[in-house]
mmCIF file of C-alpha atoms in Angstrom:
data_model
loop_
_atom_site.group_PDB
_atom_site.id
_atom_site.type_symbol
_atom_site.label_atom_id
_atom_site.label_comp_id
_atom_site.label_asym_id
_atom_site.label_seq_id
_atom_site.Cartn_x
_atom_site.Cartn_y
_atom_site.Cartn_z
ATOM 1 C CA MET A 1 7.396 -16.043 -5.460
ATOM 2 C CA ASN A 2 9.758 -16.177 -3.402
ATOM 3 C CA ILE A 3 9.888 -12.599 -2.906
ATOM 4 C CA VAL A 4 6.246 -13.147 -1.001
ATOM 5 C CA THR A 5 8.102 -15.761 0.781
ATOM 6 C CA ARG A 6 10.935 -13.471 2.361
ATOM 7 C CA GLU A 7 8.791 -10.575 3.097
ATOM 8 C CA LEU A 8 5.850 -13.190 5.083
ATOM 9 C CA LYS A 9 8.865 -14.420 7.348
ATOM 10 C CA ALA A 10 10.497 -10.560 7.421
ATOM 11 C CA ASN A 11 7.249 -9.578 8.782
ATOM 12 C CA ARG A 12 6.293 -12.837 11.042
ATOM 13 C CA LYS A 13 7.269 -11.592 14.041
ATOM 14 C CA SER A 14 5.592 -8.290 13.533
ATOM 15 C CA LEU A 15 2.542 -10.000 12.766
ATOM 16 C CA ILE A 16 2.010 -12.225 15.592
ATOM 17 C CA ILE A 17 2.688 -9.231 17.816
ATOM 18 C CA TRP A 18 -0.059 -6.593 16.301
ATOM 19 C CA SER A 19 -2.470 -10.172 16.215
ATOM 20 C CA VAL A 20 -1.705 -10.495 20.577
ATOM 21 C CA GLY A 21 -2.009 -6.782 20.996
ATOM 22 C CA PHE A 22 -5.323 -7.175 18.872
ATOM 23 C CA LEU A 23 -7.043 -10.128 21.009
ATOM 24 C CA PHE A 24 -5.919 -8.236 24.163
ATOM 25 C CA LEU A 25 -7.202 -5.211 22.928
ATOM 26 C CA ILE A 26 -10.966 -6.853 22.478
ATOM 27 C CA ALA A 27 -10.511 -8.965 25.351
ATOM 28 C CA SER A 28 -9.737 -6.599 27.319
ATOM 29 C CA GLY A 29 -12.600 -3.998 26.437
ATOM 30 C CA MET A 30 -15.370 -6.529 26.355
ATOM 31 C CA GLY A 31 -14.322 -7.472 29.434
ATOM 32 C CA LYS A 32 -14.706 -4.072 30.976
ATOM 33 C CA TYR A 33 -17.851 -4.081 29.284
ATOM 34 C CA ALA A 34 -18.662 -7.946 30.989
ATOM 35 C CA GLY A 35 -18.277 -5.266 34.508
ATOM 36 C CA MET A 36 -20.287 -2.899 33.839
ATOM 37 C CA GLU A 37 -23.603 -5.202 31.939
ATOM 38 C CA GLY A 38 -25.744 -5.104 34.593
ATOM 39 C CA THR A 39 -25.518 -1.492 35.508
ATOM 40 C CA GLY A 40 -27.641 -0.866 31.739
ATOM 41 C CA GLU A 41 -28.893 2.243 31.188
ATOM 42 C CA THR A 42 -26.398 4.063 33.828
ATOM 43 C CA ILE A 43 -23.856 3.502 31.221
ATOM 44 C CA ASN A 44 -25.506 5.802 28.687
ATOM 45 C CA GLU A 45 -26.545 8.269 31.426
ATOM 46 C CA LEU A 46 -22.510 8.475 32.492
ATOM 47 C CA MET A 47 -21.090 8.708 28.960
ATOM 48 C CA ASN A 48 -24.006 11.220 28.191
ATOM 49 C CA GLU A 49 -22.852 13.595 31.643
ATOM 50 C CA MET A 50 -19.420 14.004 29.930
ATOM 51 C CA PRO A 51 -18.221 16.619 27.609
ATOM 52 C CA GLU A 52 -18.920 16.060 24.105
ATOM 53 C CA SER A 53 -15.686 16.631 23.015
ATOM 54 C CA LEU A 54 -14.313 13.910 24.900
ATOM 55 C CA GLN A 55 -17.422 12.312 23.557
ATOM 56 C CA ALA A 56 -16.118 12.983 20.047
ATOM 57 C CA ILE A 57 -12.838 12.000 20.903
ATOM 58 C CA MET A 58 -13.559 8.706 22.872
ATOM 59 C CA GLY A 59 -15.621 7.415 19.786
ATOM 60 C CA THR A 60 -18.453 7.074 22.478
ATOM 61 C CA SER A 61 -21.371 9.048 21.006
ATOM 62 C CA GLY A 62 -24.333 7.594 19.178
ATOM 63 C CA PHE A 63 -23.927 4.386 20.504
ATOM 64 C CA ASP A 64 -26.034 2.181 23.078
ATOM 65 C CA LEU A 65 -23.628 1.320 25.385
ATOM 66 C CA SER A 66 -26.211 -0.835 27.379
ATOM 67 C CA SER A 67 -26.087 -3.439 24.658
ATOM 68 C CA ALA A 68 -22.446 -5.452 23.828
ATOM 69 C CA LEU A 69 -22.884 -4.322 20.262
ATOM 70 C CA GLY A 70 -23.051 -0.679 21.104
ATOM 71 C CA TYR A 71 -20.187 -1.421 22.894
ATOM 72 C CA TYR A 72 -18.193 -2.659 20.544
ATOM 73 C CA GLY A 73 -19.192 -0.091 18.110
ATOM 74 C CA MET A 74 -17.326 2.007 20.329
ATOM 75 C CA LEU A 75 -14.374 0.157 20.654
ATOM 76 C CA TYR A 76 -13.903 -0.544 17.097
ATOM 77 C CA LEU A 77 -12.859 3.195 16.767
ATOM 78 C CA TYR A 78 -9.597 2.438 18.770
ATOM 79 C CA LEU A 79 -9.107 -1.289 16.364
ATOM 80 C CA THR A 80 -9.187 0.818 12.954
ATOM 81 C CA VAL A 81 -6.592 3.659 14.642
ATOM 82 C CA MET A 82 -4.263 0.120 15.405
ATOM 83 C CA THR A 83 -4.791 -1.489 12.405
ATOM 84 C CA SER A 84 -4.588 1.673 10.177
ATOM 85 C CA ILE A 85 -0.703 2.120 11.990
ATOM 86 C CA HIS A 86 -0.013 -1.298 11.127
ATOM 87 C CA ALA A 87 -1.086 -1.042 7.569
ATOM 88 C CA VAL A 88 0.487 2.190 7.047
ATOM 89 C CA MET A 89 3.891 1.215 8.869
ATOM 90 C CA LEU A 90 3.526 -2.053 6.982
ATOM 91 C CA GLY A 91 3.368 -0.400 3.295
ATOM 92 C CA SER A 92 6.067 1.884 3.929
ATOM 93 C CA GLY A 93 8.700 -0.125 5.853
ATOM 94 C CA ILE A 94 8.121 -3.564 2.744
ATOM 95 C CA ILE A 95 9.199 -0.451 0.262
ATOM 96 C CA ALA A 96 11.570 1.848 2.158
ATOM 97 C CA LYS A 97 13.790 -0.937 3.800
ATOM 98 C CA GLU A 98 15.772 -2.389 0.644
ATOM 99 C CA GLU A 99 17.169 0.875 0.897
ATOM 100 C CA ARG A 100 17.175 1.641 4.526
ATOM 101 C CA ASP A 101 18.632 -1.964 5.380
ATOM 102 C CA LYS A 102 21.294 -1.482 1.976
ATOM 103 C CA THR A 103 19.988 -4.903 0.645
ATOM 104 C CA ALA A 104 18.095 -3.085 -2.665
ATOM 105 C CA GLU A 105 21.372 -3.810 -4.541
ATOM 106 C CA PHE A 106 20.796 -7.725 -3.668
ATOM 107 C CA LEU A 107 17.212 -7.651 -4.527
ATOM 108 C CA LEU A 108 18.081 -5.551 -7.919
ATOM 109 C CA VAL A 109 20.180 -7.595 -9.630
ATOM 110 C CA LYS A 110 17.635 -10.285 -9.551
ATOM 111 C CA PRO A 111 16.511 -11.645 -12.927
ATOM 112 C CA VAL A 112 13.084 -9.599 -12.210
ATOM 113 C CA SER A 113 11.764 -6.441 -12.846
ATOM 114 C CA ARG A 114 10.675 -4.098 -10.525
ATOM 115 C CA SER A 115 6.824 -4.171 -11.137
ATOM 116 C CA VAL A 116 7.639 -8.013 -10.184
ATOM 117 C CA ILE A 117 9.510 -6.577 -6.961
ATOM 118 C CA ILE A 118 6.532 -4.402 -5.954
ATOM 119 C CA THR A 119 3.544 -6.534 -7.231
ATOM 120 C CA ALA A 120 5.536 -9.215 -4.911
ATOM 121 C CA LYS A 121 5.589 -6.682 -1.521
ATOM 122 C CA MET A 122 2.508 -5.491 -2.096
ATOM 123 C CA ALA A 123 1.003 -9.219 -2.094
ATOM 124 C CA ALA A 124 3.031 -9.827 0.813
ATOM 125 C CA SER A 125 0.960 -7.113 1.977
ATOM 126 C CA LEU A 126 -1.920 -7.846 1.517
ATOM 127 C CA ILE A 127 -1.573 -11.409 3.062
ATOM 128 C CA ASN A 128 -0.636 -9.525 6.413
ATOM 129 C CA ILE A 129 -3.160 -7.395 6.281
ATOM 130 C CA LEU A 130 -6.163 -9.875 5.790
ATOM 131 C CA LEU A 131 -4.532 -12.038 7.992
ATOM 132 C CA LEU A 132 -4.680 -9.530 11.202
ATOM 133 C CA ASN A 133 -8.183 -8.654 9.805
ATOM 134 C CA ALA A 134 -9.211 -12.528 10.069
ATOM 135 C CA VAL A 135 -7.602 -12.241 13.956
ATOM 136 C CA ALA A 136 -10.172 -9.062 14.371
ATOM 137 C CA PHE A 137 -12.957 -10.771 13.054
ATOM 138 C CA LEU A 138 -12.683 -14.293 14.677
ATOM 139 C CA THR A 139 -11.661 -12.958 18.085
ATOM 140 C CA SER A 140 -14.844 -10.089 18.051
ATOM 141 C CA ILE A 141 -17.135 -12.926 17.398
ATOM 142 C CA ALA A 142 -16.100 -14.811 19.863
ATOM 143 C CA PHE A 143 -16.031 -12.225 23.188
ATOM 144 C CA LEU A 144 -19.677 -10.785 21.387
ATOM 145 C CA GLN A 145 -21.111 -14.179 21.209
ATOM 146 C CA GLN A 146 -20.619 -14.207 24.800
ATOM 147 C CA TYR A 147 -23.553 -11.346 25.507
ATOM 148 C CA GLU A 148 -25.547 -11.196 22.107
ATOM 149 C CA ARG A 149 -26.188 -13.920 19.888
ATOM 150 C CA GLY A 150 -27.833 -13.811 16.548
ATOM 151 C CA GLU A 151 -27.797 -12.612 12.851
ATOM 152 C CA GLU A 152 -27.328 -9.370 13.573
ATOM 153 C CA VAL A 153 -24.236 -9.444 15.376
ATOM 154 C CA PHE A 154 -22.409 -11.972 12.974
ATOM 155 C CA GLU A 155 -23.959 -9.314 9.944
ATOM 156 C CA SER A 156 -22.404 -6.192 11.301
ATOM 157 C CA VAL A 157 -19.349 -7.441 12.775
ATOM 158 C CA THR A 158 -18.852 -8.825 9.491
ATOM 159 C CA GLN A 159 -19.281 -5.788 7.216
ATOM 160 C CA LEU A 160 -17.473 -3.965 10.238
ATOM 161 C CA MET A 161 -14.494 -6.118 9.835
ATOM 162 C CA MET A 162 -15.139 -5.141 5.878
ATOM 163 C CA GLY A 163 -14.671 -1.637 6.142
ATOM 164 C CA MET A 164 -11.738 -1.813 8.284
ATOM 165 C CA PHE A 165 -9.991 -3.718 5.822
ATOM 166 C CA LEU A 166 -10.606 -1.149 2.898
ATOM 167 C CA LEU A 167 -9.507 1.077 5.447
ATOM 168 C CA GLN A 168 -6.388 -0.813 6.149
ATOM 169 C CA VAL A 169 -5.320 -1.698 2.070
ATOM 170 C CA ILE A 170 -6.303 2.946 2.046
ATOM 171 C CA PHE A 171 -3.321 3.219 4.326
ATOM 172 C CA LEU A 172 -1.488 0.496 3.364
ATOM 173 C CA VAL A 173 -0.949 2.064 -0.376
ATOM 174 C CA ILE A 174 -0.438 5.202 1.334
ATOM 175 C CA GLY A 175 2.309 3.699 2.650
ATOM 176 C CA THR A 176 3.500 2.220 -0.577
ATOM 177 C CA ALA A 177 3.503 5.758 -2.363
ATOM 178 C CA ALA A 178 4.981 7.676 0.231
ATOM 179 C CA ALA A 179 8.146 5.456 0.304
ATOM 180 C CA ALA A 180 8.249 5.238 -3.380
ATOM 181 C CA VAL A 181 7.656 8.785 -3.998
ATOM 182 C CA HIS A 182 10.120 10.037 -1.405
ATOM 183 C CA GLN A 183 13.684 9.981 -1.990
ATOM 184 C CA LYS A 184 14.957 9.492 1.681
ATOM 185 C CA ALA A 185 13.737 5.870 2.353
ATOM 186 C CA LYS A 186 14.156 6.555 6.393
ATOM 187 C CA LYS A 187 11.552 9.632 5.868
ATOM 188 C CA ALA A 188 9.198 7.732 4.422
ATOM 189 C CA GLY A 189 7.571 5.956 7.297
ATOM 190 C CA ALA A 190 7.179 9.786 8.838
ATOM 191 C CA LEU A 191 5.594 10.783 5.972
ATOM 192 C CA SER A 192 3.169 8.029 6.225
ATOM 193 C CA THR A 193 2.103 7.957 9.866
ATOM 194 C CA GLY A 194 1.843 11.851 9.322
ATOM 195 C CA ILE A 195 -0.637 11.635 6.856
ATOM 196 C CA LEU A 196 -2.739 9.177 9.139
ATOM 197 C CA LEU A 197 -2.477 11.160 12.103
ATOM 198 C CA LEU A 198 -4.088 14.044 10.264
ATOM 199 C CA ALA A 199 -6.812 11.999 8.430
ATOM 200 C CA PHE A 200 -7.583 11.277 12.105
ATOM 201 C CA ILE A 201 -7.024 14.550 13.687
ATOM 202 C CA ILE A 202 -9.672 15.700 10.884
ATOM 203 C CA SER A 203 -12.038 13.170 11.103
ATOM 204 C CA VAL A 204 -12.537 14.335 15.086
ATOM 205 C CA ALA A 205 -12.754 18.263 14.457
ATOM 206 C CA ILE A 206 -15.742 16.992 12.351
ATOM 207 C CA ASN A 207 -17.313 15.186 15.204
ATOM 208 C CA LEU A 208 -16.467 18.677 17.493
ATOM 209 C CA ASN A 209 -17.917 21.317 14.780
ATOM 210 C CA GLU A 210 -21.020 19.903 12.327
ATOM 211 C CA LYS A 211 -19.339 22.726 10.390
ATOM 212 C CA LEU A 212 -16.229 20.800 9.154
ATOM 213 C CA GLU A 213 -18.859 18.242 7.498
ATOM 214 C CA ILE A 214 -17.581 18.830 4.261
ATOM 215 C CA LEU A 215 -14.310 17.508 5.038
ATOM 216 C CA LYS A 216 -15.862 13.760 5.880
ATOM 217 C CA TYR A 217 -14.819 12.750 1.837
ATOM 218 C CA ALA A 218 -10.625 13.984 3.199
ATOM 219 C CA THR A 219 -10.489 11.357 5.735
ATOM 220 C CA PRO A 220 -10.788 7.452 5.425
ATOM 221 C CA PHE A 221 -11.605 7.545 8.990
ATOM 222 C CA LYS A 222 -14.963 8.955 7.893
ATOM 223 C CA TYR A 223 -15.587 6.529 5.447
ATOM 224 C CA PHE A 224 -16.927 3.167 7.240
ATOM 225 C CA GLU A 225 -17.597 4.695 11.131
ATOM 226 C CA ALA A 226 -19.394 1.770 13.354
ATOM 227 C CA GLY A 227 -22.698 4.021 13.741
ATOM 228 C CA PRO A 228 -24.555 4.181 10.447
ATOM 229 C CA ILE A 229 -23.222 0.038 9.904
ATOM 230 C CA ILE A 230 -25.114 -0.632 13.520
ATOM 231 C CA ASN A 231 -27.707 0.698 13.252
ATOM 232 C CA GLY A 232 -28.468 -1.193 10.058
ATOM 233 C CA ASP A 233 -27.449 1.187 7.050
ATOM 234 C CA GLY A 234 -24.181 -0.979 6.065
ATOM 235 C CA LEU A 235 -21.706 0.212 3.849
ATOM 236 C CA ASP A 236 -21.914 3.641 2.349
ATOM 237 C CA LEU A 237 -21.807 3.173 -1.490
ATOM 238 C CA THR A 238 -20.009 6.213 -2.114
ATOM 239 C CA TYR A 239 -16.950 5.574 0.055
ATOM 240 C CA LEU A 240 -16.878 2.498 -1.398
ATOM 241 C CA ALA A 241 -16.587 4.105 -4.842
ATOM 242 C CA ILE A 242 -13.856 6.566 -3.494
ATOM 243 C CA SER A 243 -11.585 4.454 -1.263
ATOM 244 C CA THR A 244 -12.017 2.398 -4.516
ATOM 245 C CA ILE A 245 -10.709 4.721 -6.665
ATOM 246 C CA LEU A 246 -8.384 6.079 -4.396
ATOM 247 C CA ILE A 247 -6.437 2.786 -3.754
ATOM 248 C CA ILE A 248 -6.264 2.445 -7.462
ATOM 249 C CA LEU A 249 -4.767 5.497 -7.878
ATOM 250 C CA LEU A 250 -2.582 4.823 -5.049
ATOM 251 C CA ILE A 251 -0.975 1.793 -6.479
ATOM 252 C CA ALA A 252 -0.469 3.469 -9.442
ATOM 253 C CA VAL A 253 1.235 6.098 -7.933
ATOM 254 C CA THR A 254 3.540 3.407 -6.013
ATOM 255 C CA TYR A 255 3.979 1.740 -9.739
ATOM 256 C CA ARG A 256 5.193 4.539 -11.080
ATOM 257 C CA PHE A 257 7.510 5.967 -9.383
ATOM 258 C CA TYR A 258 9.120 2.695 -7.398
ATOM 259 C CA GLN A 259 9.829 1.975 -11.455
ATOM 260 C CA LYS A 260 11.953 5.361 -12.078
ATOM 261 C CA LYS A 261 13.577 5.821 -7.809
ATOM 262 C CA ASP A 262 16.785 6.179 -7.848
ATOM 263 C CA MET A 263 18.166 3.851 -5.424
ATOM 264 C CA ASN A 264 20.415 4.879 -2.375
ATOM 265 C CA ILE A 265 22.419 1.586 -2.189
#
């Protein structure tokens, strides 16, 4: 438990900064919607005139931007990218920092196994992403209900946050696995963020070219898109199963390689 508390304190400042960033992003995004609210269909017409490639990159295609929930669907893409960056950096950093900061010897001489250490670190990471997800959820509900009320908004945002949480966990364990496998602690973060960037580029490429649709299973950014959820389809069971398997496999990789890893102290 001491390790969990230690990691929570170490990441407290970072969590506050990310939370403020989320609050600002959602507030400014919905503030722009408030400024365009009276224009109605002209928002959709304006967006439809944009090149399809730009619509794919901005994440505007397929949404009714004249509604608050539809506009939030466009904003959700940026929220998932931000939370994924936070999660992958947190995952790689919380594992690699002992070698990077030369504190591995202090931690490993304690009468606890490496399994206990990695469990505590991952528990602290999970608490961090849960708190950030909660900030995003409460802020989203607070701002959306100023323009749209009803069970549909609450249910849609709840499902969107569930999908985002699973995406956070996927990139968290990608980060921990990369840090456990890579022998050079300083490069673990670059490796894991590189994987995230590649996954995002693949998702954009799929939006640009329908022939690449088969690659949707290769990028987590396609698992929990806002469009189907807002339209009432909910979370896809296939993607839920793939996410669960992927998380379990990456956790197993983290434990296996961290227990055998030669620490640079």
